[in-house]
Every structure is written in structure tokens, then in C-alpha cells.
């Protein structure tokens, strides 16, 4: 029996992005082959959703960092979170 190793957040993100990269390469191949537009659209949708999920994970990381700073009070943390969402969403 093998145990699944625990990945660091960075490794997990790299793996997620590598899968998305594979999806994008697959899209390129579909377009080159002249696959049906609807089939391509389905794959585009899947790639977009995967990228959105990766982006959500990144935002969660930014939020965790904002609240992990013990040197700032709650108001400072909230201002930092608001700034993150204003800038990146």
C-alpha cells in the first residue's frame, strides 16, 4: 500500500497549473485538428473553471497571509483584505 504524500501549497499550485497547461495544449491540438466548435467550447469551459479555481486558491493564500501577520490589528488586516480584493478581483 502506498501513501499519498502531502504536498506543500506551492507544489499543489504547480501541479494544478501543470494540469491546466495540459488542458490548454489539448485545446491547441483540437483547434489544429479542426475539431467541432462545441467540443472546443466544452474544453475551454473546463480550462477556465480550472484556472478560476487556481486563482481562488491564490486569493485564499493572500487572505491567510493578511490575517497571519500578528503585528497588525483586526482593522489593519481588514483593510489589507479589502485592498487585495479591490486590486485582484
Tab-separated table of C-alpha atoms in Angstrom, residues 7-76:
chain	number	residue	atom	x	y	z
A	7	UNK	CA	2.172	18.487	-0.927
A	8	UNK	CA	3.100	21.983	0.118
A	9	UNK	CA	0.721	24.699	-1.103
A	10	UNK	CA	3.324	25.727	-3.684
A	11	UNK	CA	3.677	22.171	-5.013
A	12	UNK	CA	-0.086	21.768	-5.147
A	13	UNK	CA	-0.407	25.017	-7.119
A	14	UNK	CA	2.362	23.979	-9.529
A	15	UNK	CA	0.591	20.647	-10.099
A	16	UNK	CA	-2.730	22.410	-10.651
A	17	UNK	CA	-1.152	24.796	-13.154
A	18	UNK	CA	0.566	21.920	-14.957
A	19	UNK	CA	-2.823	20.235	-15.415
A	20	UNK	CA	-4.243	23.497	-16.758
A	21	UNK	CA	-1.276	23.784	-19.105
A	22	UNK	CA	-2.131	20.310	-20.399
A	23	UNK	CA	-5.718	21.400	-20.968
A	24	UNK	CA	-4.529	24.439	-22.932
A	25	UNK	CA	-2.224	22.288	-25.056
A	26	UNK	CA	-5.173	19.993	-25.673
A	27	UNK	CA	-7.225	22.978	-26.829
A	28	UNK	CA	-4.473	23.972	-29.232
A	29	UNK	CA	-4.429	20.448	-30.651
A	30	UNK	CA	-8.214	20.439	-31.048
A	31	UNK	CA	-8.086	23.719	-32.959
A	32	UNK	CA	-5.250	22.478	-35.190
A	33	UNK	CA	-7.218	19.300	-35.962
A	34	UNK	CA	-10.306	21.323	-36.783
A	35	UNK	CA	-12.488	19.727	-34.095
A	36	UNK	CA	-16.087	20.872	-33.763
A	37	UNK	CA	-16.524	24.283	-32.154
A	38	UNK	CA	-18.844	22.937	-29.476
A	39	UNK	CA	-16.292	20.309	-28.421
A	40	UNK	CA	-13.662	23.032	-28.198
A	41	UNK	CA	-16.046	25.240	-26.204
A	42	UNK	CA	-16.568	22.446	-23.676
A	43	UNK	CA	-12.819	22.153	-23.176
A	44	UNK	CA	-12.435	25.948	-22.967
A	45	UNK	CA	-15.040	25.972	-20.220
A	46	UNK	CA	-13.216	23.264	-18.286
A	47	UNK	CA	-9.884	25.095	-18.603
A	48	UNK	CA	-11.451	28.381	-17.493
A	49	UNK	CA	-13.022	26.749	-14.460
A	50	UNK	CA	-9.720	25.105	-13.549
A	51	UNK	CA	-7.899	28.438	-13.853
A	52	UNK	CA	-10.587	30.178	-11.796
A	53	UNK	CA	-10.170	27.538	-9.078
A	54	UNK	CA	-6.396	28.061	-9.064
A	55	UNK	CA	-6.962	31.802	-8.778
A	56	UNK	CA	-9.339	31.275	-5.847
A	57	UNK	CA	-6.665	29.203	-4.122
A	58	UNK	CA	-4.190	32.035	-4.643
A	59	UNK	CA	-6.617	34.574	-3.194
A	60	UNK	CA	-7.131	32.309	-0.184
A	61	UNK	CA	-3.367	32.285	0.302
A	62	UNK	CA	-3.267	36.090	0.170
A	63	UNK	CA	-6.043	36.250	2.773
A	64	UNK	CA	-4.281	33.782	5.041
A	65	UNK	CA	-1.129	35.900	4.829
A	66	UNK	CA	-3.104	39.051	5.617
A	67	UNK	CA	-4.561	37.548	8.776
A	68	UNK	CA	-1.408	35.707	9.820
A	69	UNK	CA	0.531	38.921	10.387
A	70	UNK	CA	0.473	39.113	14.182
A	71	UNK	CA	1.862	42.639	14.118
A	72	UNK	CA	-1.324	44.158	12.786
A	73	UNK	CA	-4.670	44.612	14.452
A	74	UNK	CA	-8.013	43.473	13.051
A	75	UNK	CA	-8.717	46.810	11.340
A	76	UNK	CA	-5.363	46.696	9.552
